[in-house]
PDB file of C-alpha atoms in Angstrom:
ATOM      1  CA  MET V   1      15.963 101.397  59.684  1.00 49.00           C
ATOM      2  CA  LYS V   2      14.750 103.724  62.312  1.00 53.00           C
ATOM      3  CA  LYS V   3      14.846 107.453  61.868  1.00 56.00           C
ATOM      4  CA  HIS V   4      17.349 108.091  64.679  1.00 55.00           C
ATOM      5  CA  VAL V   5      19.877 105.621  63.259  1.00 54.00           C
ATOM      6  CA  PHE V   6      20.119 107.647  60.069  1.00 54.00           C
ATOM      7  CA  ARG V   7      20.256 110.812  62.145  1.00 53.00           C
ATOM      8  CA  MET V   8      23.302 109.420  63.984  1.00 53.00           C
ATOM      9  CA  ALA V   9      25.163 109.110  60.691  1.00 50.00           C
ATOM     10  CA  TYR V  10      24.049 112.275  58.949  1.00 50.00           C
ATOM     11  CA  ASP V  11      24.518 115.514  60.846  1.00 48.00           C
ATOM     12  CA  ALA V  12      23.037 118.007  58.381  1.00 47.00           C
ATOM     13  CA  THR V  13      20.281 119.950  60.078  1.00 43.00           C
ATOM     14  CA  ASP V  14      18.036 119.775  57.030  1.00 44.00           C
ATOM     15  CA  PHE V  15      18.157 115.985  56.706  1.00 48.00           C
ATOM     16  CA  TYR V  16      15.361 113.937  58.182  1.00 52.00           C
ATOM     17  CA  LEU V  17      13.166 111.028  57.229  1.00 54.00           C
ATOM     18  CA  SER V  18       9.871 112.627  56.469  1.00 54.00           C
ATOM     19  CA  THR V  19       6.680 111.750  58.255  1.00 59.00           C
ATOM     20  CA  LEU V  20       4.602 113.244  55.441  1.00 61.00           C
ATOM     21  CA  PRO V  21       1.561 111.294  54.299  1.00 66.00           C
ATOM     22  CA  ASP V  22       2.119 108.447  51.868  1.00 73.00           C
ATOM     23  CA  THR V  23       2.271 110.230  48.547  1.00 80.00           C
ATOM     24  CA  ARG V  24       4.307 109.469  45.461  1.00 84.00           C
ATOM     25  CA  GLU V  25       6.252 112.708  45.931  1.00 84.00           C
ATOM     26  CA  ALA V  26       7.081 111.903  49.557  1.00 76.00           C
ATOM     27  CA  HIS V  27       8.277 108.412  48.590  1.00 78.00           C
ATOM     28  CA  ASP V  28      10.444 109.816  45.800  1.00 85.00           C
ATOM     29  CA  ARG V  29      12.034 112.388  48.126  1.00 80.00           C
ATOM     30  CA  LEU V  30      12.694 109.734  50.766  1.00 76.00           C
ATOM     31  CA  ALA V  31      14.262 107.408  48.192  1.00 81.00           C
ATOM     32  CA  ASP V  32      16.472 110.214  46.867  1.00 83.00           C
ATOM     33  CA  ARG V  33      17.706 111.073  50.358  1.00 77.00           C
ATOM     34  CA  LEU V  34      18.422 107.443  51.236  1.00 76.00           C
ATOM     35  CA  VAL V  35      20.318 106.899  47.968  1.00 80.00           C
ATOM     36  CA  HIS V  36      22.372 110.031  48.637  1.00 77.00           C
ATOM     37  CA  LEU V  37      23.140 108.849  52.165  1.00 74.00           C
ATOM     38  CA  MET V  38      24.229 105.385  51.016  1.00 75.00           C
ATOM     39  CA  GLU V  39      26.319 106.683  48.104  1.00 79.00           C
ATOM     40  CA  ALA V  40      28.135 109.018  50.469  1.00 73.00           C
ATOM     41  CA  GLY V  41      29.311 106.090  52.613  1.00 74.00           C
ATOM     42  CA  GLY V  42      26.354 106.292  54.953  1.00 70.00           C
ATOM     43  CA  ALA V  43      26.143 102.550  55.581  1.00 71.00           C
ATOM     44  CA  ASP V  44      29.705 102.454  56.921  1.00 77.00           C
ATOM     45  CA  ALA V  45      29.123 105.567  59.012  1.00 73.00           C
ATOM     46  CA  ILE V  46      25.901 104.134  60.442  1.00 72.00           C
ATOM     47  CA  ALA V  47      27.583 100.842  61.326  1.00 76.00           C
ATOM     48  CA  ALA V  48      30.508 102.629  62.999  1.00 78.00           C
ATOM     49  CA  ARG V  49      28.248 104.860  65.073  1.00 74.00           C
ATOM     50  CA  ILE V  50      26.051 101.935  66.125  1.00 75.00           C
ATOM     51  CA  ARG V  51      29.172 100.033  67.236  1.00 82.00           C
ATOM     52  CA  ASP V  52      30.481 103.068  69.155  1.00 82.00           C
ATOM     53  CA  HIS V  53      27.101 103.568  70.809  1.00 79.00           C
ATOM     54  CA  ALA V  54      26.891  99.885  71.775  1.00 81.00           C
ATOM     55  CA  ASP V  55      30.424  99.931  73.207  1.00 83.00           C
ATOM     56  CA  HIS V  56      29.688 103.086  75.205  1.00 81.00           C
ATOM     57  CA  SER V  57      26.384 101.689  76.482  1.00 82.00           C
ATOM     58  CA  GLY V  58      28.020  98.409  77.484  1.00 80.00           C
ATOM     59  CA  THR V  59      30.784 100.212  79.365  1.00 84.00           C
ATOM     60  CA  ALA V  60      28.310 102.530  81.108  1.00 83.00           C
ATOM     61  CA  PHE V  61      26.119  99.584  82.125  1.00 82.00           C
ATOM     62  CA  THR V  62      29.099  97.652  83.496  1.00 84.00           C
ATOM     63  CA  GLY V  63      30.256 100.686  85.470  1.00 84.00           C
ATOM     64  CA  THR V  64      26.801 101.294  86.922  1.00 84.00           C
ATOM     65  CA  LEU V  65      26.372  97.647  87.850  1.00 82.00           C
ATOM     66  CA  THR V  66      29.807  97.516  89.484  1.00 85.00           C
ATOM     67  CA  SER V  67      29.058 100.671  91.473  1.00 85.00           C
ATOM     68  CA  SER V  68      25.676  99.344  92.567  1.00 84.00           C
ATOM     69  CA  LEU V  69      27.095  96.012  93.657  1.00 85.00           C
ATOM     70  CA  GLY V  70      29.971  97.734  95.449  1.00 81.00           C
ATOM     71  CA  ALA V  71      27.569 100.025  97.329  1.00 72.00           C
ATOM     72  CA  ALA V  72      25.336  97.095  98.274  1.00 68.00           C
ATOM     73  CA  ALA V  73      28.287  95.147  99.673  1.00 66.00           C
ATOM     74  CA  ARG V  74      29.256  97.951 102.050  1.00 63.00           C
TER      75      ARG V  74
END
């Protein structure tokens, strides 16, 4: 999953998916953070936020398209 998707579900300022070089320590820290996120219900939170974002984007697109078509018809 992409970094920003996890960010959408986890609002702690100190949480991020590291871009450190590929080291054993970096992989272990990443795995620990992902396990913590999933055990805390992160998968459900991620899915809910993705759905909300998709619904909002779809509504915004429809509104923009309707406005554009309405302005073009005038």
